[in-house]
JSON list of C-alpha atoms in Angstrom, two decimals:
[
{"chain": "A", "resi": 1, "resn": "GLN", "atom": "CA", "xyz": [7.52, -47.14, 2.36]},
{"chain": "A", "resi": 2, "resn": "VAL", "atom": "CA", "xyz": [5.25, -44.21, 1.92]},
{"chain": "A", "resi": 3, "resn": "GLN", "atom": "CA", "xyz": [3.72, -43.14, -1.39]},
{"chain": "A", "resi": 4, "resn": "LEU", "atom": "CA", "xyz": [2.79, -39.51, -1.77]},
{"chain": "A", "resi": 5, "resn": "GLU", "atom": "CA", "xyz": [0.23, -38.32, -4.38]},
{"chain": "A", "resi": 6, "resn": "GLU", "atom": "CA", "xyz": [-0.26, -34.65, -5.03]},
{"chain": "A", "resi": 7, "resn": "SER", "atom": "CA", "xyz": [-3.31, -33.15, -6.65]},
{"chain": "A", "resi": 8, "resn": "GLY", "atom": "CA", "xyz": [-4.79, -29.62, -7.18]},
{"chain": "A", "resi": 9, "resn": "GLY", "atom": "CA", "xyz": [-2.36, -27.99, -9.53]},
{"chain": "A", "resi": 10, "resn": "GLY", "atom": "CA", "xyz": [-3.33, -26.09, -12.61]},
{"chain": "A", "resi": 11, "resn": "LEU", "atom": "CA", "xyz": [-3.41, -22.88, -14.52]},
{"chain": "A", "resi": 12, "resn": "VAL", "atom": "CA", "xyz": [-4.45, -19.70, -12.69]},
{"chain": "A", "resi": 13, "resn": "GLN", "atom": "CA", "xyz": [-4.25, -16.02, -13.32]},
{"chain": "A", "resi": 14, "resn": "ALA", "atom": "CA", "xyz": [-2.10, -13.79, -11.15]},
{"chain": "A", "resi": 15, "resn": "GLY", "atom": "CA", "xyz": [-3.85, -12.93, -7.98]},
{"chain": "A", "resi": 16, "resn": "GLY", "atom": "CA", "xyz": [-5.83, -16.17, -7.99]},
{"chain": "A", "resi": 17, "resn": "SER", "atom": "CA", "xyz": [-5.73, -19.10, -5.66]},
{"chain": "A", "resi": 18, "resn": "LEU", "atom": "CA", "xyz": [-5.08, -22.84, -5.72]},
{"chain": "A", "resi": 19, "resn": "ARG", "atom": "CA", "xyz": [-5.13, -25.50, -3.10]},
{"chain": "A", "resi": 20, "resn": "LEU", "atom": "CA", "xyz": [-2.73, -28.46, -3.32]},
{"chain": "A", "resi": 21, "resn": "SER", "atom": "CA", "xyz": [-3.31, -31.73, -1.63]},
{"chain": "A", "resi": 22, "resn": "CYS", "atom": "CA", "xyz": [-0.91, -34.49, -0.81]},
{"chain": "A", "resi": 23, "resn": "ALA", "atom": "CA", "xyz": [-2.30, -37.89, 0.27]},
{"chain": "A", "resi": 24, "resn": "ALA", "atom": "CA", "xyz": [0.01, -40.37, 1.84]},
{"chain": "A", "resi": 25, "resn": "SER", "atom": "CA", "xyz": [-0.42, -44.09, 1.45]},
{"chain": "A", "resi": 26, "resn": "ARG", "atom": "CA", "xyz": [-0.19, -44.69, 5.20]},
{"chain": "A", "resi": 27, "resn": "ARG", "atom": "CA", "xyz": [-0.10, -42.89, 8.45]},
{"chain": "A", "resi": 28, "resn": "THR", "atom": "CA", "xyz": [2.58, -40.26, 8.69]},
{"chain": "A", "resi": 29, "resn": "SER", "atom": "CA", "xyz": [1.54, -38.33, 11.64]},
{"chain": "A", "resi": 30, "resn": "SER", "atom": "CA", "xyz": [3.86, -39.80, 14.27]},
{"chain": "A", "resi": 31, "resn": "ASN", "atom": "CA", "xyz": [6.88, -40.18, 12.05]},
{"chain": "A", "resi": 32, "resn": "TYR", "atom": "CA", "xyz": [7.24, -37.42, 9.52]},
{"chain": "A", "resi": 33, "resn": "ASP", "atom": "CA", "xyz": [7.15, -33.78, 9.09]},
{"chain": "A", "resi": 34, "resn": "MET", "atom": "CA", "xyz": [5.45, -32.86, 5.77]},
{"chain": "A", "resi": 35, "resn": "GLY", "atom": "CA", "xyz": [6.40, -30.18, 3.36]},
{"chain": "A", "resi": 36, "resn": "TRP", "atom": "CA", "xyz": [6.29, -28.65, -0.16]},
{"chain": "A", "resi": 37, "resn": "PHE", "atom": "CA", "xyz": [9.11, -27.94, -2.44]},
{"chain": "A", "resi": 38, "resn": "ARG", "atom": "CA", "xyz": [9.09, -26.47, -5.95]},
{"chain": "A", "resi": 39, "resn": "LEU", "atom": "CA", "xyz": [11.12, -26.68, -9.06]},
{"chain": "A", "resi": 40, "resn": "ALA", "atom": "CA", "xyz": [10.99, -23.87, -11.68]},
{"chain": "A", "resi": 41, "resn": "PRO", "atom": "CA", "xyz": [12.63, -24.01, -15.15]},
{"chain": "A", "resi": 42, "resn": "GLY", "atom": "CA", "xyz": [16.25, -23.12, -14.90]},
{"chain": "A", "resi": 43, "resn": "LYS", "atom": "CA", "xyz": [16.24, -23.07, -11.17]},
{"chain": "A", "resi": 44, "resn": "GLU", "atom": "CA", "xyz": [17.12, -25.39, -8.36]},
{"chain": "A", "resi": 45, "resn": "ARG", "atom": "CA", "xyz": [14.40, -27.15, -6.27]},
{"chain": "A", "resi": 46, "resn": "GLU", "atom": "CA", "xyz": [13.58, -24.89, -3.33]},
{"chain": "A", "resi": 47, "resn": "PHE", "atom": "CA", "xyz": [11.78, -25.25, -0.05]},
{"chain": "A", "resi": 48, "resn": "VAL", "atom": "CA", "xyz": [8.34, -23.69, 0.12]},
{"chain": "A", "resi": 49, "resn": "ALA", "atom": "CA", "xyz": [6.67, -24.67, 3.37]},
{"chain": "A", "resi": 50, "resn": "SER", "atom": "CA", "xyz": [6.63, -27.40, 6.03]},
{"chain": "A", "resi": 51, "resn": "ILE", "atom": "CA", "xyz": [4.65, -28.48, 9.00]},
{"chain": "A", "resi": 52, "resn": "THR", "atom": "CA", "xyz": [5.86, -30.61, 11.87]},
{"chain": "A", "resi": 53, "resn": "TRP", "atom": "CA", "xyz": [4.62, -34.12, 12.59]},
{"chain": "A", "resi": 54, "resn": "SER", "atom": "CA", "xyz": [2.46, -32.72, 15.37]},
{"chain": "A", "resi": 55, "resn": "GLY", "atom": "CA", "xyz": [1.12, -29.92, 13.35]},
{"chain": "A", "resi": 56, "resn": "THR", "atom": "CA", "xyz": [2.08, -27.37, 16.01]},
{"chain": "A", "resi": 57, "resn": "SER", "atom": "CA", "xyz": [4.82, -25.63, 14.00]},
{"chain": "A", "resi": 58, "resn": "THR", "atom": "CA", "xyz": [4.92, -24.36, 10.43]},
{"chain": "A", "resi": 59, "resn": "TYR", "atom": "CA", "xyz": [7.70, -22.87, 8.31]},
{"chain": "A", "resi": 60, "resn": "TYR", "atom": "CA", "xyz": [7.71, -20.88, 5.12]},
{"chain": "A", "resi": 61, "resn": "ARG", "atom": "CA", "xyz": [10.14, -19.35, 2.66]},
{"chain": "A", "resi": 62, "resn": "ASP", "atom": "CA", "xyz": [10.14, -15.64, 2.88]},
{"chain": "A", "resi": 63, "resn": "SER", "atom": "CA", "xyz": [8.57, -15.07, -0.57]},
{"chain": "A", "resi": 64, "resn": "VAL", "atom": "CA", "xyz": [5.37, -16.91, 0.29]},
{"chain": "A", "resi": 65, "resn": "LYS", "atom": "CA", "xyz": [4.76, -15.75, 3.86]},
{"chain": "A", "resi": 66, "resn": "GLY", "atom": "CA", "xyz": [1.38, -14.30, 4.19]},
{"chain": "A", "resi": 67, "resn": "ARG", "atom": "CA", "xyz": [0.20, -15.79, 0.96]},
{"chain": "A", "resi": 68, "resn": "PHE", "atom": "CA", "xyz": [0.60, -19.55, 1.41]},
{"chain": "A", "resi": 69, "resn": "THR", "atom": "CA", "xyz": [-0.77, -21.73, 4.27]},
{"chain": "A", "resi": 70, "resn": "ILE", "atom": "CA", "xyz": [0.23, -25.32, 5.02]},
{"chain": "A", "resi": 71, "resn": "SER", "atom": "CA", "xyz": [-1.92, -27.62, 7.08]},
{"chain": "A", "resi": 72, "resn": "ARG", "atom": "CA", "xyz": [-2.27, -31.25, 7.68]},
{"chain": "A", "resi": 73, "resn": "ASP", "atom": "CA", "xyz": [-5.18, -33.61, 8.62]},
{"chain": "A", "resi": 74, "resn": "ASN", "atom": "CA", "xyz": [-3.56, -36.65, 10.27]},
{"chain": "A", "resi": 75, "resn": "ALA", "atom": "CA", "xyz": [-6.87, -38.56, 10.29]},
{"chain": "A", "resi": 76, "resn": "LYS", "atom": "CA", "xyz": [-6.76, -38.45, 6.50]},
{"chain": "A", "resi": 77, "resn": "ASN", "atom": "CA", "xyz": [-2.97, -38.73, 6.14]},
{"chain": "A", "resi": 78, "resn": "THR", "atom": "CA", "xyz": [-3.16, -35.55, 4.00]},
{"chain": "A", "resi": 79, "resn": "VAL", "atom": "CA", "xyz": [-1.30, -32.33, 3.85]},
{"chain": "A", "resi": 80, "resn": "TYR", "atom": "CA", "xyz": [-2.49, -29.22, 2.15]},
{"chain": "A", "resi": 81, "resn": "LEU", "atom": "CA", "xyz": [-0.99, -26.09, 0.71]},
{"chain": "A", "resi": 82, "resn": "GLU", "atom": "CA", "xyz": [-3.41, -23.18, 0.26]},
{"chain": "A", "resi": 83, "resn": "MET", "atom": "CA", "xyz": [-1.91, -20.68, -2.15]},
{"chain": "A", "resi": 84, "resn": "ASN", "atom": "CA", "xyz": [-3.46, -17.20, -2.38]},
{"chain": "A", "resi": 85, "resn": "SER", "atom": "CA", "xyz": [-2.42, -13.96, -4.25]},
{"chain": "A", "resi": 86, "resn": "LEU", "atom": "CA", "xyz": [-0.46, -16.11, -6.72]},
{"chain": "A", "resi": 87, "resn": "LYS", "atom": "CA", "xyz": [2.28, -14.52, -8.80]},
{"chain": "A", "resi": 88, "resn": "PRO", "atom": "CA", "xyz": [3.89, -15.63, -12.10]},
{"chain": "A", "resi": 89, "resn": "GLU", "atom": "CA", "xyz": [7.12, -16.33, -10.16]},
{"chain": "A", "resi": 90, "resn": "ASP", "atom": "CA", "xyz": [5.20, -19.02, -8.25]},
{"chain": "A", "resi": 91, "resn": "THR", "atom": "CA", "xyz": [5.05, -21.05, -11.42]},
{"chain": "A", "resi": 92, "resn": "ALA", "atom": "CA", "xyz": [6.74, -24.38, -10.91]},
{"chain": "A", "resi": 93, "resn": "VAL", "atom": "CA", "xyz": [6.26, -28.10, -10.33]},
{"chain": "A", "resi": 94, "resn": "TYR", "atom": "CA", "xyz": [5.34, -28.50, -6.70]},
{"chain": "A", "resi": 95, "resn": "TYR", "atom": "CA", "xyz": [6.48, -31.59, -4.82]},
{"chain": "A", "resi": 96, "resn": "CYS", "atom": "CA", "xyz": [5.19, -32.97, -1.65]},
{"chain": "A", "resi": 97, "resn": "ALA", "atom": "CA", "xyz": [7.76, -34.35, 0.80]},
{"chain": "A", "resi": 98, "resn": "ALA", "atom": "CA", "xyz": [7.91, -36.39, 3.98]},
{"chain": "A", "resi": 99, "resn": "GLY", "atom": "CA", "xyz": [10.92, -36.42, 6.33]},
{"chain": "A", "resi": 100, "resn": "ARG", "atom": "CA", "xyz": [12.63, -34.19, 8.75]},
{"chain": "A", "resi": 101, "resn": "LEU", "atom": "CA", "xyz": [11.55, -30.84, 7.43]},
{"chain": "A", "resi": 102, "resn": "GLY", "atom": "CA", "xyz": [11.25, -28.59, 10.57]},
{"chain": "A", "resi": 103, "resn": "VAL", "atom": "CA", "xyz": [14.28, -26.49, 9.83]},
{"chain": "A", "resi": 104, "resn": "SER", "atom": "CA", "xyz": [17.15, -26.45, 7.31]},
{"chain": "A", "resi": 105, "resn": "PRO", "atom": "CA", "xyz": [18.93, -28.61, 6.44]},
{"chain": "A", "resi": 106, "resn": "TYR", "atom": "CA", "xyz": [16.03, -30.79, 5.37]},
{"chain": "A", "resi": 107, "resn": "PHE", "atom": "CA", "xyz": [16.12, -34.52, 5.13]},
{"chain": "A", "resi": 108, "resn": "VAL", "atom": "CA", "xyz": [13.57, -35.95, 2.75]},
{"chain": "A", "resi": 109, "resn": "ASP", "atom": "CA", "xyz": [12.66, -39.60, 2.92]},
{"chain": "A", "resi": 110, "resn": "TYR", "atom": "CA", "xyz": [9.86, -39.59, 0.35]},
{"chain": "A", "resi": 111, "resn": "TRP", "atom": "CA", "xyz": [8.86, -37.44, -2.61]},
{"chain": "A", "resi": 112, "resn": "GLY", "atom": "CA", "xyz": [5.65, -37.23, -4.48]},
{"chain": "A", "resi": 113, "resn": "GLN", "atom": "CA", "xyz": [5.65, -37.18, -8.29]},
{"chain": "A", "resi": 114, "resn": "GLY", "atom": "CA", "xyz": [4.90, -33.46, -8.44]},
{"chain": "A", "resi": 115, "resn": "THR", "atom": "CA", "xyz": [2.02, -31.24, -9.71]},
{"chain": "A", "resi": 116, "resn": "GLN", "atom": "CA", "xyz": [2.36, -28.32, -12.08]},
{"chain": "A", "resi": 117, "resn": "VAL", "atom": "CA", "xyz": [1.25, -24.87, -10.97]},
{"chain": "A", "resi": 118, "resn": "THR", "atom": "CA", "xyz": [1.23, -22.18, -13.72]},
{"chain": "A", "resi": 119, "resn": "VAL", "atom": "CA", "xyz": [0.46, -18.57, -12.93]},
{"chain": "A", "resi": 120, "resn": "SER", "atom": "CA", "xyz": [-0.30, -16.40, -15.92]},
{"chain": "A", "resi": 121, "resn": "SER", "atom": "CA", "xyz": [0.35, -12.58, -15.85]}
]
């Protein structure tokens, strides 16, 4: 079992930045890709970004490319999502995930509890 705990969400104005963190309860580097998904009101949960277990490859949804950066520190069992130039449409609950997340279809073995990101216009 792996527990994932997100932090770093909050309220920010459009154009601002936030950094999300996801700490895993145990080592995930050799077993799991890590990623972020988000769920906005009235929408389905969608893929945001992922990083392979080795950290050598990253993937992003088109709408966040150039604004968001995913990274991982395997020594700390932590994955990060740096979000810049935030837009109101980025408002959602962001979920950390561990599994096979390199390319679609994604297979999620573990989910975090989610952290709210609200971007005001």
